[in-house]
C-alpha cells in the first residue's frame, strides 16, 4: 500500500539538534525525499537519498535510511528560528508519483 | 525569473461555479503535476502530464480536468465547485517522470463558499 507516516509536531530550542522521523511502506522506492514548506509557500526540496545508501550529509542536514525497518530520518544540526516550517518526507513511485507523509511542523524557540 | 508560477494565488468563489487555475514553468521540464493540499496539510497528487500527455490520474472526480496546451503549461479546470474542493493546489514540474526532483509553484488557495 501507499502510506508514509510522520509525527505531526516537534518543538526544539534554538541551537539544539532536531530529528524528524518518517516511516514508509514501499520498499521498491528508488529515492526518498525531504521537502520543506514555509508558511504560505510551496514545497522546497531540501535533500534526498538513494535507496541503496544508509546516510547522506549535506551541511547541517543528515539523512539516515534504515531500509530493513523502512525508516527515514532528517537531522538538522544547530537548529535556527529560520528552520521553523513543515517538513515532509516523500517516497517515489513509478511515473514520478510522490507519496507524501502528513508533514511534521517544526517549531524553534529562541 | 520564477521557475514554476501559478495564477491566481487566491481564488474565492461560490459553490457550483466553474474555475481555472493556471500553471507555467520556464525550466524546460517535460513533466508537470497537480497536487492538492487539504486543511490538515495532507498533500496528495492529482495528475501528472509528460510532454502534454496524461500519465498519472489519481482517483479525482471528473469535475477536475487538466489541460496541457504545451510542455510549459498545465492548467486545472474545475466544474461545479463543491465545498470540499477548498484547498491549496500546487503545481510542480520535473525534468522527466524518472526524475523525482520536483519543483513546486507557490500554490493557489481555493476557497469555495
CSV table of C-alpha atoms in Angstrom, one decimal:
chain,number,residue,atom,x,y,z
A,1,UNK,CA,0.0,0.0,0.0
A,2,UNK,CA,0.9,3.6,-0.1
A,3,UNK,CA,1.4,5.0,3.4
A,4,UNK,CA,4.0,7.4,4.7
A,5,UNK,CA,3.8,8.4,8.3
A,6,UNK,CA,5.3,11.2,10.3
A,7,UNK,CA,4.7,12.7,13.7
A,8,UNK,CA,2.8,15.9,13.4
A,9,UNK,CA,4.8,18.3,15.7
A,10,UNK,CA,8.3,18.8,17.0
A,11,UNK,CA,9.5,21.7,19.2
A,12,UNK,CA,13.1,22.4,19.9
A,13,UNK,CA,15.3,25.3,21.3
A,14,UNK,CA,17.5,27.3,19.0
A,15,UNK,CA,20.9,25.7,18.8
A,16,UNK,CA,19.7,22.2,19.6
A,17,UNK,CA,19.5,19.4,17.0
A,18,UNK,CA,16.1,18.4,15.5
A,19,UNK,CA,15.3,14.9,14.4
A,20,UNK,CA,12.3,14.4,12.2
A,21,UNK,CA,11.2,10.8,11.7
A,22,UNK,CA,9.3,9.1,8.9
A,23,UNK,CA,8.2,5.5,8.1
A,24,UNK,CA,7.2,4.4,4.6
A,25,UNK,CA,5.8,1.3,3.1
A,26,UNK,CA,7.0,0.8,-0.4
A,27,UNK,CA,10.4,-1.0,-0.3
A,28,UNK,CA,10.8,-0.5,-4.1
A,29,UNK,CA,11.0,3.2,-3.8
A,30,UNK,CA,14.2,4.4,-5.6
A,31,UNK,CA,14.5,7.7,-3.8
A,32,UNK,CA,13.3,9.1,-0.6
A,33,UNK,CA,12.9,12.9,-0.1
A,34,UNK,CA,12.7,15.6,2.4
A,35,UNK,CA,10.8,18.8,1.5
A,36,UNK,CA,10.3,22.0,3.5
A,37,UNK,CA,7.3,24.2,3.4
A,38,UNK,CA,7.4,27.6,4.9
A,39,UNK,CA,4.1,29.4,5.8
A,40,UNK,CA,2.2,30.4,2.7
A,41,UNK,CA,4.8,29.0,0.4
A,42,UNK,CA,5.2,26.0,-1.9
A,43,UNK,CA,7.4,23.0,-1.1
A,44,UNK,CA,11.2,23.3,-1.5
A,45,UNK,CA,13.3,20.2,-1.9
A,46,UNK,CA,15.8,20.0,0.9
A,47,UNK,CA,17.6,16.8,0.2
A,48,UNK,CA,17.1,13.2,-1.0
A,49,UNK,CA,18.7,9.9,-0.5
A,50,UNK,CA,19.1,7.0,-2.9
A,51,UNK,CA,17.6,3.8,-1.6
A,52,UNK,CA,21.0,1.9,-1.6
A,53,UNK,CA,22.5,4.5,0.8
A,54,UNK,CA,22.4,4.5,4.5
A,55,UNK,CA,23.3,8.0,5.2
A,56,UNK,CA,23.7,11.3,3.4
A,57,UNK,CA,25.1,14.5,4.9
A,58,UNK,CA,24.6,18.0,3.4
A,59,UNK,CA,25.9,20.8,5.6
A,60,UNK,CA,23.6,20.9,8.7
A,61,UNK,CA,21.4,18.2,7.3
A,62,UNK,CA,21.9,14.5,7.9
A,63,UNK,CA,19.6,11.9,6.4
A,64,UNK,CA,19.6,8.4,7.8
A,65,UNK,CA,17.9,5.5,6.0
A,66,UNK,CA,17.1,2.1,7.6
A,67,UNK,CA,15.7,0.0,4.7
A,68,UNK,CA,15.0,-3.0,6.9
A,69,UNK,CA,12.7,-1.0,9.1
A,70,UNK,CA,11.6,1.3,6.3
A,71,UNK,CA,12.5,4.3,8.5
A,72,UNK,CA,13.9,7.6,7.3
A,73,UNK,CA,15.1,10.5,9.5
A,74,UNK,CA,16.2,14.0,9.0
A,75,UNK,CA,18.6,15.6,11.5
A,76,UNK,CA,19.1,19.3,11.5
A,77,UNK,CA,22.1,20.4,13.5
A,78,UNK,CA,22.2,23.8,15.2
A,79,UNK,CA,18.6,24.5,14.5
A,80,UNK,CA,17.7,28.1,13.9
A,81,UNK,CA,14.5,30.0,14.1
A,82,UNK,CA,14.5,30.2,10.3
A,83,UNK,CA,14.2,26.4,10.2
A,84,UNK,CA,10.7,26.7,11.6
A,85,UNK,CA,8.5,25.1,8.9
A,86,UNK,CA,6.6,22.0,8.0
A,87,UNK,CA,8.9,19.1,6.8
A,88,UNK,CA,7.5,16.4,4.5
A,89,UNK,CA,9.1,13.1,3.7
A,90,UNK,CA,8.1,11.5,0.4
A,91,UNK,CA,8.7,8.2,-1.3
A,92,UNK,CA,9.0,7.9,-5.1
A,93,UNK,CA,6.7,5.7,-7.2
A,94,UNK,CA,6.6,4.9,-10.9
A,95,UNK,CA,5.9,7.8,-13.3
A,96,UNK,CA,7.2,10.5,-11.0
A,97,UNK,CA,4.4,10.0,-8.4
A,98,UNK,CA,5.5,11.2,-4.9
A,99,UNK,CA,3.6,9.9,-1.9
A,100,UNK,CA,4.0,12.4,1.0
A,101,UNK,CA,3.8,12.0,4.7
A,102,UNK,CA,1.4,14.2,6.7
A,103,UNK,CA,4.2,16.7,7.4
A,104,UNK,CA,6.0,17.5,10.7
A,105,UNK,CA,5.6,21.0,12.0
A,106,UNK,CA,8.9,22.1,13.5
A,107,UNK,CA,8.8,25.0,15.9
A,108,UNK,CA,12.1,26.5,17.0
A,109,UNK,CA,12.0,28.5,20.2
A,110,UNK,CA,14.7,31.2,20.9
B,1,UNK,CA,12.7,34.6,-13.2
B,2,UNK,CA,10.2,32.4,-11.3
B,3,UNK,CA,10.7,28.8,-12.1
B,4,UNK,CA,7.1,27.5,-11.6
B,5,UNK,CA,4.3,30.1,-11.4
B,6,UNK,CA,0.6,29.8,-10.7
B,7,UNK,CA,-2.3,32.1,-11.1
B,8,UNK,CA,-4.2,33.2,-9.3
B,9,UNK,CA,-2.6,33.0,-5.8
B,10,UNK,CA,-6.0,33.2,-4.1
B,11,UNK,CA,-9.4,32.2,-5.5
B,12,UNK,CA,-12.7,32.7,-3.7
B,13,UNK,CA,-15.9,31.5,-5.4
B,14,UNK,CA,-19.4,30.2,-4.8
B,15,UNK,CA,-20.4,26.6,-4.9
B,16,UNK,CA,-21.5,25.4,-8.3
B,17,UNK,CA,-19.2,27.8,-10.2
B,18,UNK,CA,-16.5,26.7,-12.8
B,19,UNK,CA,-13.0,28.0,-12.3
B,20,UNK,CA,-9.5,27.5,-13.7
B,21,UNK,CA,-6.0,27.7,-12.2
B,22,UNK,CA,-3.1,28.2,-14.5
B,23,UNK,CA,0.5,26.9,-14.2
B,24,UNK,CA,3.6,27.7,-16.1
B,25,UNK,CA,7.2,26.5,-15.8
B,26,UNK,CA,10.2,28.1,-17.5
B,27,UNK,CA,12.6,25.3,-16.6
B,28,UNK,CA,12.3,23.4,-19.8
B,29,UNK,CA,10.9,20.4,-18.0
B,30,UNK,CA,8.9,17.7,-19.7
B,31,UNK,CA,6.7,16.6,-16.8
B,32,UNK,CA,4.2,18.6,-14.8
B,33,UNK,CA,2.0,17.8,-11.8
B,34,UNK,CA,-1.0,19.0,-9.8
B,35,UNK,CA,-1.2,18.3,-6.1
B,36,UNK,CA,-4.0,19.1,-3.6
B,37,UNK,CA,-3.1,20.1,0.0
B,38,UNK,CA,-6.1,20.0,2.4
B,39,UNK,CA,-6.7,21.9,5.6
B,40,UNK,CA,-4.6,19.4,7.6
B,41,UNK,CA,-1.7,20.0,5.3
B,42,UNK,CA,-2.0,16.5,3.7
B,43,UNK,CA,-0.6,16.6,0.2
B,44,UNK,CA,-1.8,14.3,-2.5
B,45,UNK,CA,-1.0,14.0,-6.2
B,46,UNK,CA,-3.9,14.5,-8.6
B,47,UNK,CA,-2.5,14.4,-12.1
B,48,UNK,CA,0.8,14.3,-14.0
B,49,UNK,CA,1.5,15.1,-17.6
B,50,UNK,CA,4.6,14.3,-19.6
B,51,UNK,CA,5.1,16.1,-22.9
B,52,UNK,CA,1.4,17.1,-22.9
B,53,UNK,CA,0.2,13.5,-22.3
B,54,UNK,CA,-1.6,12.4,-19.2
B,55,UNK,CA,0.5,9.8,-17.3
B,56,UNK,CA,-0.9,9.8,-13.8
B,57,UNK,CA,-4.6,10.2,-13.0
B,58,UNK,CA,-5.4,9.5,-9.4
B,59,UNK,CA,-8.9,9.0,-8.1
B,60,UNK,CA,-10.1,12.5,-8.8
B,61,UNK,CA,-13.7,13.5,-9.6
B,62,UNK,CA,-14.2,14.1,-13.3
B,63,UNK,CA,-15.2,17.6,-12.4
B,64,UNK,CA,-11.5,18.2,-12.4
B,65,UNK,CA,-10.0,18.4,-15.9
B,66,UNK,CA,-6.3,19.2,-16.5
B,67,UNK,CA,-5.3,20.7,-19.8
B,68,UNK,CA,-1.7,20.9,-21.2
B,69,UNK,CA,-1.6,23.2,-24.3
B,70,UNK,CA,2.2,22.8,-24.4
B,71,UNK,CA,5.0,21.3,-22.3
B,72,UNK,CA,5.4,24.5,-20.3
B,73,UNK,CA,1.8,24.8,-19.2
B,74,UNK,CA,-0.6,22.7,-17.2
B,75,UNK,CA,-3.9,24.2,-16.3
B,76,UNK,CA,-6.6,22.8,-14.0
B,77,UNK,CA,-10.2,23.4,-14.7
B,78,UNK,CA,-12.8,22.6,-12.0
B,79,UNK,CA,-16.5,22.4,-12.8
B,80,UNK,CA,-19.4,22.7,-10.4
B,81,UNK,CA,-17.2,23.6,-7.4
B,82,UNK,CA,-18.1,22.0,-4.1
B,83,UNK,CA,-17.2,23.0,-0.5
B,84,UNK,CA,-14.8,20.1,-0.2
B,85,UNK,CA,-12.7,21.4,-3.1
B,86,UNK,CA,-11.5,24.2,-0.8
B,87,UNK,CA,-7.7,23.5,-0.5
B,88,UNK,CA,-4.4,24.8,-1.7
B,89,UNK,CA,-3.5,23.5,-5.1
B,90,UNK,CA,0.2,23.1,-6.0
B,91,UNK,CA,1.6,22.8,-9.5
B,92,UNK,CA,5.1,21.2,-9.9
B,93,UNK,CA,7.4,20.1,-12.6
B,94,UNK,CA,10.4,17.8,-13.1
B,95,UNK,CA,12.8,17.1,-15.9
B,96,UNK,CA,11.0,13.8,-16.8
B,97,UNK,CA,8.9,11.2,-15.0
B,98,UNK,CA,12.0,9.3,-13.8
B,99,UNK,CA,13.5,12.4,-12.2
B,100,UNK,CA,11.7,12.8,-8.9
B,101,UNK,CA,13.3,16.2,-8.1
B,102,UNK,CA,10.1,18.2,-8.4
B,103,UNK,CA,10.0,22.0,-8.3
B,104,UNK,CA,6.8,23.4,-6.8
B,105,UNK,CA,4.9,26.5,-7.5
B,106,UNK,CA,3.7,28.9,-4.7
B,107,UNK,CA,0.3,27.4,-4.6
B,108,UNK,CA,-3.3,28.6,-5.3
B,109,UNK,CA,-5.6,28.8,-2.2
B,110,UNK,CA,-9.1,28.0,-3.4
B,111,UNK,CA,-12.0,28.8,-1.1
B,112,UNK,CA,-15.5,27.6,-2.0
B,113,UNK,CA,-18.3,29.4,-0.2
